[in-house]
Coordinates of C-alpha atoms in Angstrom, one line a residue:
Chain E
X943 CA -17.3 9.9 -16.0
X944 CA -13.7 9.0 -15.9
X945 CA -10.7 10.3 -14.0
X946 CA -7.8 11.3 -16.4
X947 CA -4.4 9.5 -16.2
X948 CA -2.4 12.9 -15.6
X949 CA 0.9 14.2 -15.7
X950 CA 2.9 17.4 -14.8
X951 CA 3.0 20.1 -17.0
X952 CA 5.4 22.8 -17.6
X953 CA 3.7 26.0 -16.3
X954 CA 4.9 28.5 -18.6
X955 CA 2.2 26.6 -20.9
X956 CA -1.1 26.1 -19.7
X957 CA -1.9 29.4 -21.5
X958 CA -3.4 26.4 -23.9
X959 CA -6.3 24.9 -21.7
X960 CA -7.0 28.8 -20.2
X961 CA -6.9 30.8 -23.2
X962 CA -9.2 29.1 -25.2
X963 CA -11.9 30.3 -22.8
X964 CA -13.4 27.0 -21.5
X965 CA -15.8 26.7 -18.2
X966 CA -13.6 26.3 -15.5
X967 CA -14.4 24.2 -12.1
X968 CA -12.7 26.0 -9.1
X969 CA -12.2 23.5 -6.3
X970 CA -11.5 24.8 -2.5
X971 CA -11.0 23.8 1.2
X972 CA -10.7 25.3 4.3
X973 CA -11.5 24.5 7.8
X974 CA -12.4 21.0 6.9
X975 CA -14.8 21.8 4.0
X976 CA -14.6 21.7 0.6
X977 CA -16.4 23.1 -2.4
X978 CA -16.4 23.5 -6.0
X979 CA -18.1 26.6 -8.3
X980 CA -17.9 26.4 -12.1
X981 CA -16.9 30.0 -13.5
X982 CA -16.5 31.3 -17.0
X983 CA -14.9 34.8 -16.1
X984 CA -11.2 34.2 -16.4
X985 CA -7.9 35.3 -18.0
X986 CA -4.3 34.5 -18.8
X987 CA -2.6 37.7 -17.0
X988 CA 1.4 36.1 -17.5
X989 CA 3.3 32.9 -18.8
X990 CA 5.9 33.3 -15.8
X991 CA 4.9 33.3 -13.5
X992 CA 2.0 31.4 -14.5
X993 CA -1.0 34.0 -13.8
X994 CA -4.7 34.1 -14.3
X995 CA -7.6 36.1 -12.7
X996 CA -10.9 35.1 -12.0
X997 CA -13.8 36.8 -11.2
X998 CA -15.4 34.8 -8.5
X999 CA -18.8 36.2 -7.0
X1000 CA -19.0 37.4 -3.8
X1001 CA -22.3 35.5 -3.8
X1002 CA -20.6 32.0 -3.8
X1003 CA -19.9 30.1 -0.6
X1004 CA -16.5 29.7 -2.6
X1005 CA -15.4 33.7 -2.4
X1006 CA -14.9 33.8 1.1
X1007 CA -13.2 30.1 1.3
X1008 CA -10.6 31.2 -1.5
X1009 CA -10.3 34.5 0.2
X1010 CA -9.5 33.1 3.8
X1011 CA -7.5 29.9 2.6
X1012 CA -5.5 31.8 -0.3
X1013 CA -5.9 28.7 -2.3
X1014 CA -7.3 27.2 -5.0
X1015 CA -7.4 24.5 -8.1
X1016 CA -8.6 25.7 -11.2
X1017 CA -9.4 22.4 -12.7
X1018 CA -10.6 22.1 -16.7
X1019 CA -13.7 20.0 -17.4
X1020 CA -14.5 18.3 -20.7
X1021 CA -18.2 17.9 -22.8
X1022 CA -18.4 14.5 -20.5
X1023 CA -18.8 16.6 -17.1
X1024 CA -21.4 19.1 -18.6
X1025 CA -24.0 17.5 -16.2
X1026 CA -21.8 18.9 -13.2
X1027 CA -21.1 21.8 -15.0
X1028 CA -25.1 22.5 -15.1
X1029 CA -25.2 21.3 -11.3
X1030 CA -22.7 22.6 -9.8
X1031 CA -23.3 26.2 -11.3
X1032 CA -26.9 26.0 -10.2
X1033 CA -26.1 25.5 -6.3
X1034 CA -24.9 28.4 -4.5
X1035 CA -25.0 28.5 -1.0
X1036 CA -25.6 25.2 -0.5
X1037 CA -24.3 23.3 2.2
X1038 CA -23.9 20.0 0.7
X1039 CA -21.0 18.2 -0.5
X1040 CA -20.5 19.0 -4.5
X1041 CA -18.0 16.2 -4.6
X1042 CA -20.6 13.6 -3.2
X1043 CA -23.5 15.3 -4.9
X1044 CA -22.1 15.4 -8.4
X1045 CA -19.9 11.9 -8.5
X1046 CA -17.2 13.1 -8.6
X1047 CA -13.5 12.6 -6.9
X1048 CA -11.4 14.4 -5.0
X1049 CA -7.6 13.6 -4.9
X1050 CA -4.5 15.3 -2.9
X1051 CA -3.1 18.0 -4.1
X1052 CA 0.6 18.6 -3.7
X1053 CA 1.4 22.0 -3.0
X1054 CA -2.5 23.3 -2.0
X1055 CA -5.4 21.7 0.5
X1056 CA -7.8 22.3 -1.9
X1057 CA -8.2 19.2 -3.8
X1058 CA -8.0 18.4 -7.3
X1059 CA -10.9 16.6 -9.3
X1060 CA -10.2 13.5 -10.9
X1061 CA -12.4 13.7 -13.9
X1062 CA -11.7 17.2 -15.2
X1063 CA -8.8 17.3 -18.1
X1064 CA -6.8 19.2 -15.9
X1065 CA -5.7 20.7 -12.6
X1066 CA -4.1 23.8 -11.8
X1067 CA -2.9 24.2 -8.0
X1068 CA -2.9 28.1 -7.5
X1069 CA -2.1 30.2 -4.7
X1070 CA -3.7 33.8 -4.6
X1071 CA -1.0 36.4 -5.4
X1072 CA -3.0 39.4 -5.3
X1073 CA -6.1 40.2 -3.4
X1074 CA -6.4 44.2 -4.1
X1075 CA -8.5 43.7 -6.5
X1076 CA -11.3 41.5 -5.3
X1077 CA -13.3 44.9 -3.7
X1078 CA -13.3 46.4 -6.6
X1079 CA -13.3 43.9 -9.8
X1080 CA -13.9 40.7 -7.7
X1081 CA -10.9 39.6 -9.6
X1082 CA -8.8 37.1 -7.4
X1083 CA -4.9 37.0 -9.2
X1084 CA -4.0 33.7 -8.9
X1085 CA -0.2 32.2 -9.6
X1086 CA -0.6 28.6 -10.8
X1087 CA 2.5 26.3 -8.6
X1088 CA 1.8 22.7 -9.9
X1089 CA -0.1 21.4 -13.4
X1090 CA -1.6 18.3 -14.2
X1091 CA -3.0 17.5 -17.9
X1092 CA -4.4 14.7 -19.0
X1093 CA -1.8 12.5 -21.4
X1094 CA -5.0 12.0 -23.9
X1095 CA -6.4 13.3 -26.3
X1096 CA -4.2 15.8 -27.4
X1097 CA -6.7 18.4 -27.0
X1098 CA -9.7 18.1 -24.7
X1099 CA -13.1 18.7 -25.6
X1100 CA -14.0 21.5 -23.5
X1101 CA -17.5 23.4 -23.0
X1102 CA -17.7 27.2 -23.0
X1103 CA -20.8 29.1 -22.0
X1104 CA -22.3 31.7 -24.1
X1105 CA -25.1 32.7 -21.9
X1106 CA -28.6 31.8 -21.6
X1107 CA -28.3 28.4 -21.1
X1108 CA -26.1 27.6 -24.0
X1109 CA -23.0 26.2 -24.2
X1110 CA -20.1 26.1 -27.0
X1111 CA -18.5 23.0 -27.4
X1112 CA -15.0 23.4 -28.8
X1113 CA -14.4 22.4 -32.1
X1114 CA -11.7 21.2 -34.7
X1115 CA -8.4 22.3 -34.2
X1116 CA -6.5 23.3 -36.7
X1117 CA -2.5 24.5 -36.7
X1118 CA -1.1 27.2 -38.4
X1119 CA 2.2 26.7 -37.1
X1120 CA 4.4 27.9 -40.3
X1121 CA 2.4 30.9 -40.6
X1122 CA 3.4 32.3 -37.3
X1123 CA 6.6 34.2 -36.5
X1124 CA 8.0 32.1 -34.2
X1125 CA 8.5 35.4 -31.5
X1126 CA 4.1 34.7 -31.7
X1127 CA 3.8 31.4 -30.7
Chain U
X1468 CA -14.8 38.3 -46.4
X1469 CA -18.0 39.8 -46.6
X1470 CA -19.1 42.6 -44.4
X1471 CA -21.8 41.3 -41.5
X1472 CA -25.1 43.0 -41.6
X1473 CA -25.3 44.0 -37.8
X1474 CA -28.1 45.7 -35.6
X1475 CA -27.5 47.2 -32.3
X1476 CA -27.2 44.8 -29.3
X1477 CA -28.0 45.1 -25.4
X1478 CA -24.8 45.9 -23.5
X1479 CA -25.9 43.7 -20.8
X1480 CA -26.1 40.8 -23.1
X1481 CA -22.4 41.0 -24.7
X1482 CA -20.7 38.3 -22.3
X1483 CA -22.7 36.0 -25.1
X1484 CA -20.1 36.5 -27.3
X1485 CA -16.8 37.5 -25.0
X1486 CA -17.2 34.6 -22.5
X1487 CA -17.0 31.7 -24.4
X1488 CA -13.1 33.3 -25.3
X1489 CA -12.9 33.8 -29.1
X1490 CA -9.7 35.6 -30.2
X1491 CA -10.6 39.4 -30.8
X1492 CA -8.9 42.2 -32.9
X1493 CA -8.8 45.3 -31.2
X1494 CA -9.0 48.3 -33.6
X1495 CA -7.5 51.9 -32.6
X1496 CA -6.9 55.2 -33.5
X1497 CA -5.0 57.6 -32.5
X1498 CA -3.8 61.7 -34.2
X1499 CA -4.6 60.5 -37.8
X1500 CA -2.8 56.7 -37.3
X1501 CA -5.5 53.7 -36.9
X1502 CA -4.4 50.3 -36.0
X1503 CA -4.9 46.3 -35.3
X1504 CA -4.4 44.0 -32.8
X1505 CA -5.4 40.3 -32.2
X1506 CA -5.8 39.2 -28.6
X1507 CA -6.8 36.8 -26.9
X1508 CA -6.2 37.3 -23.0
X1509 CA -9.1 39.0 -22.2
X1510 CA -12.4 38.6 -19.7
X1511 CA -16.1 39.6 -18.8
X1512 CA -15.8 41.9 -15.6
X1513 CA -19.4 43.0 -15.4
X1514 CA -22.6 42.6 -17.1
X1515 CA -23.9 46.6 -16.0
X1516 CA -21.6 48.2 -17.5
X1517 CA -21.2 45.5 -18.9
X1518 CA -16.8 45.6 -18.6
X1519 CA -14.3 43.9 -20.1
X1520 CA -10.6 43.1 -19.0
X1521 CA -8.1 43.2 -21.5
X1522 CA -4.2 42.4 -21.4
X1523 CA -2.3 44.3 -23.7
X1524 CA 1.4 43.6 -24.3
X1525 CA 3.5 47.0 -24.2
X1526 CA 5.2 46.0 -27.1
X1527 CA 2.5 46.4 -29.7
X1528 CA 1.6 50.0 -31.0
X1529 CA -2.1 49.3 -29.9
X1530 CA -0.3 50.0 -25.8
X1531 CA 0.4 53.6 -26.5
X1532 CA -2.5 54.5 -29.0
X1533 CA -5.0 53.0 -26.6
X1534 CA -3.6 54.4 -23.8
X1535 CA -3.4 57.8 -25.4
X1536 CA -6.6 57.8 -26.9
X1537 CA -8.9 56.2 -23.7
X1538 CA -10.5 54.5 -26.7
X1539 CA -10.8 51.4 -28.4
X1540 CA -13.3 48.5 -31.0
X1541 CA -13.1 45.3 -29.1
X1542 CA -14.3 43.5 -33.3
X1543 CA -14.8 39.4 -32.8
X1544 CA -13.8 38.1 -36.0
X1545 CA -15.5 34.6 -37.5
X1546 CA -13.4 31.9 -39.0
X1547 CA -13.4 33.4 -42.1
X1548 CA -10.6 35.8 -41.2
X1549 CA -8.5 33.8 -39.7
X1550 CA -5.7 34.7 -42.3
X1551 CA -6.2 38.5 -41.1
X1552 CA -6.2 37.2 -37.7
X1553 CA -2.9 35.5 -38.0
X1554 CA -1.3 38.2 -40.2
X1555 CA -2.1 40.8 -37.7
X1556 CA -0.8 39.3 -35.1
X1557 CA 2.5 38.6 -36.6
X1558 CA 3.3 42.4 -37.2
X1559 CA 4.4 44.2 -34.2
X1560 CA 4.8 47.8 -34.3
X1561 CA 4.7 48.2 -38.1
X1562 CA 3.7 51.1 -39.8
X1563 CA 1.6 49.8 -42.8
X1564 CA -1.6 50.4 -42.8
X1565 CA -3.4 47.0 -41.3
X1566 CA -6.7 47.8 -42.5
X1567 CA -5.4 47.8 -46.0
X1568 CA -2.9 45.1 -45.4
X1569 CA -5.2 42.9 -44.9
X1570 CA -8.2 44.0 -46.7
X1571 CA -10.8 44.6 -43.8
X1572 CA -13.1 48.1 -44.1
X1573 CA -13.1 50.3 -41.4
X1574 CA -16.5 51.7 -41.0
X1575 CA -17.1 54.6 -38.5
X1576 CA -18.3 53.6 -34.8
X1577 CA -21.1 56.3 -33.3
X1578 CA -18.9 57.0 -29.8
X1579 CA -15.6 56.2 -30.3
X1580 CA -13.4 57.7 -32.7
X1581 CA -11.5 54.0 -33.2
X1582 CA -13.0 52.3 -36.5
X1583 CA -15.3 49.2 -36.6
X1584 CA -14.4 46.4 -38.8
X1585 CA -16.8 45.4 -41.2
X1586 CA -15.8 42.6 -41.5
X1587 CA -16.4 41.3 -37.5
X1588 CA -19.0 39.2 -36.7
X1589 CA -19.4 41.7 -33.3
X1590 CA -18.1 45.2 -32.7
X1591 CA -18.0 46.6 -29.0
X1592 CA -17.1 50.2 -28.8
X1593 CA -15.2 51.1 -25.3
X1594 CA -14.1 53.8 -23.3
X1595 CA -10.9 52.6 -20.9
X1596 CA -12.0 53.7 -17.5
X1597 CA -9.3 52.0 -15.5
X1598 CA -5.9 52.7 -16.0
X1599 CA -4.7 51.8 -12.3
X1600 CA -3.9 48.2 -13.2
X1601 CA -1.8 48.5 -16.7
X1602 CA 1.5 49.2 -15.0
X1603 CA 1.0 45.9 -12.9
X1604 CA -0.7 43.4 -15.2
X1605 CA -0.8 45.5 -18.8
X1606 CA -4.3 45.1 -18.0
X1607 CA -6.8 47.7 -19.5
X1608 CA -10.8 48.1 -18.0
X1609 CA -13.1 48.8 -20.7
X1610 CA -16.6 50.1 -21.0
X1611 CA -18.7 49.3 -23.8
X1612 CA -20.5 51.8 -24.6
X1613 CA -22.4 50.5 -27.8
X1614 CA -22.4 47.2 -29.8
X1615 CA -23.2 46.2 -33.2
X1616 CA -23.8 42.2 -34.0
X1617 CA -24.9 40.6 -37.0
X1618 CA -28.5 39.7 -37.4
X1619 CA -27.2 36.5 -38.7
X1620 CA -26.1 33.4 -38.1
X1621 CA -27.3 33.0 -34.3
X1622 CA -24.0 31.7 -33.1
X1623 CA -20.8 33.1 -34.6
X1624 CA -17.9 30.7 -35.8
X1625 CA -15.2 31.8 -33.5
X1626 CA -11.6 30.9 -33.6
X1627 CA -9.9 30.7 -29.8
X1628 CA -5.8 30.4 -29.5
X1629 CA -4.4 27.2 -28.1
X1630 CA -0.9 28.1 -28.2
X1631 CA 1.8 27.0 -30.4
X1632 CA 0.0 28.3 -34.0
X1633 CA -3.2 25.6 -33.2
X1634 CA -6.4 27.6 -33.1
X1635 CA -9.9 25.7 -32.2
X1636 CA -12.6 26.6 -34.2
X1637 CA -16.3 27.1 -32.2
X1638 CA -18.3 24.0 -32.7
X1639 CA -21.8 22.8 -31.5
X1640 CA -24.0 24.8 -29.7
X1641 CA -26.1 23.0 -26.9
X1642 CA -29.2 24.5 -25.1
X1643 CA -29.4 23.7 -21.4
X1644 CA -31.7 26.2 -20.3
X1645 CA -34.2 24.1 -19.1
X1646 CA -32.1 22.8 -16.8
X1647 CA -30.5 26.1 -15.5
X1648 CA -32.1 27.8 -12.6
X1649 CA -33.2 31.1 -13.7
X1650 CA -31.1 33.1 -11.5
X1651 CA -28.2 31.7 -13.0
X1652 CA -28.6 32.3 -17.3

């Protein structure tokens, strides 16, 4: 597993690794530990600010840390991490270190503790906006602050769960650019 | 386009085809007027009932017909339509029929009064029961309350929006499930 070579990315337009649907890793910190939890339940809710909810389950060590810290990366794994994926996803409650116990790397980010993770495609520093609807929905409304995307490829490879075991790995991409009023792009 | 053969489908078991993020087209209806949308921010919110979050922008005629109605088809469409996919999403609050517009059959759902499309690979028939969060987030809760999927092939050949007119077609499907505790498939 490699770490990305990164750079910043306008915010307004990460509606390209989210929409798509991919597995997520969400990365945390607070009071001195960290965790990660992979999570398939998310959505683009605005372009600016940059918004997305998650449904994160009460269930995971990670609910309460997001909940107390406010904070949170929402970093986007490709095919290459599925192993990580599997693992991390299968280990709630635990105790251990994910980063340690998965290889892979935490770096600084800049305007959240919670760290990024160097392998994953990218890494969206988000601060919780809205927490009225985590009772109900266990939908945290995150506001992304900072982006980082990988330079290369163009598009990452991503892996999206369908349930029972099975994943979706994207496919081609294809652009239909001229057929789209521009006001739809 | 050819019409899928489908056969009703456990409501528990729909994230299958809504996680992994495929553009949908919602279909609506509303005093004698039906209509189209394609859309693409959307998410699971729980498996019984099994829910599903949906952002509608209030500029389409969908907003106010869905609204109006409490009702709605949630249709996921295979690659094959991606020219209906496109052209529907490129006409805003027009008049014309879209069914005929774009040649897809509208086939009567059991308990909504919104049409099916035939021509889906899935159709999910919901009743909003949430209108609390559209003001804030355009954001409409839905409960499906039946589902029709095709019979065949196992995995449907989604399309999922990147942004900027590129769509990514669904490709491989990978089983993992031995290596998935069972409390997590």
């Amino acid at each position: 597993m490699r770490a990305y070579h990164k750079k910043d990315f306008p915010l307004s337009k990460i509606r390209r690794f989210i929409e798509p649907g991919p597995i997520v890793m969400v990365s945390s910190a607070h009071k001195g530990e960290r965790n990660i939890m992979t999570l398939g339940w998310h959505m683009m809710l605005g372009f600016e600010p940059a918004t997305i909810g998650c449904f994160i389950w009460d269930e995971n060590r990670s609910f309460s840390m997001i909940r107390a810290s406010k904070e949170c990366v929402i970093n986007v794994p490709t095919f290459d991490l599925v192993n990580a994926v599997i693992g991390v996803g299968n280990t709630h409650k635990s105790k251990r270190d994910k980063f340690e116990q998965f290889g892979l790397t935490p770096v600084d980010a800049s305007k959240v503790n919670a760290p990024l993770i160097a392998e994953c495609y990218a890494n969206f520093e988000c601060k919780l906006v809205d927490t009225s609807l985590i009772k109900r929905y266990s939908l945290f409304v995150f506001e992304v602050v900072k982006a980082h995307v990988a330079r290369s490829p163009r598009y990452p490879t991503t892996v999206h769960y369908r349930g029972d075991g099975v994943f979706m790995v994207s496919g081609r991409n294809l652009s239909y650019r001229r057929r789209f009023k521009r006001v739809n792009l």
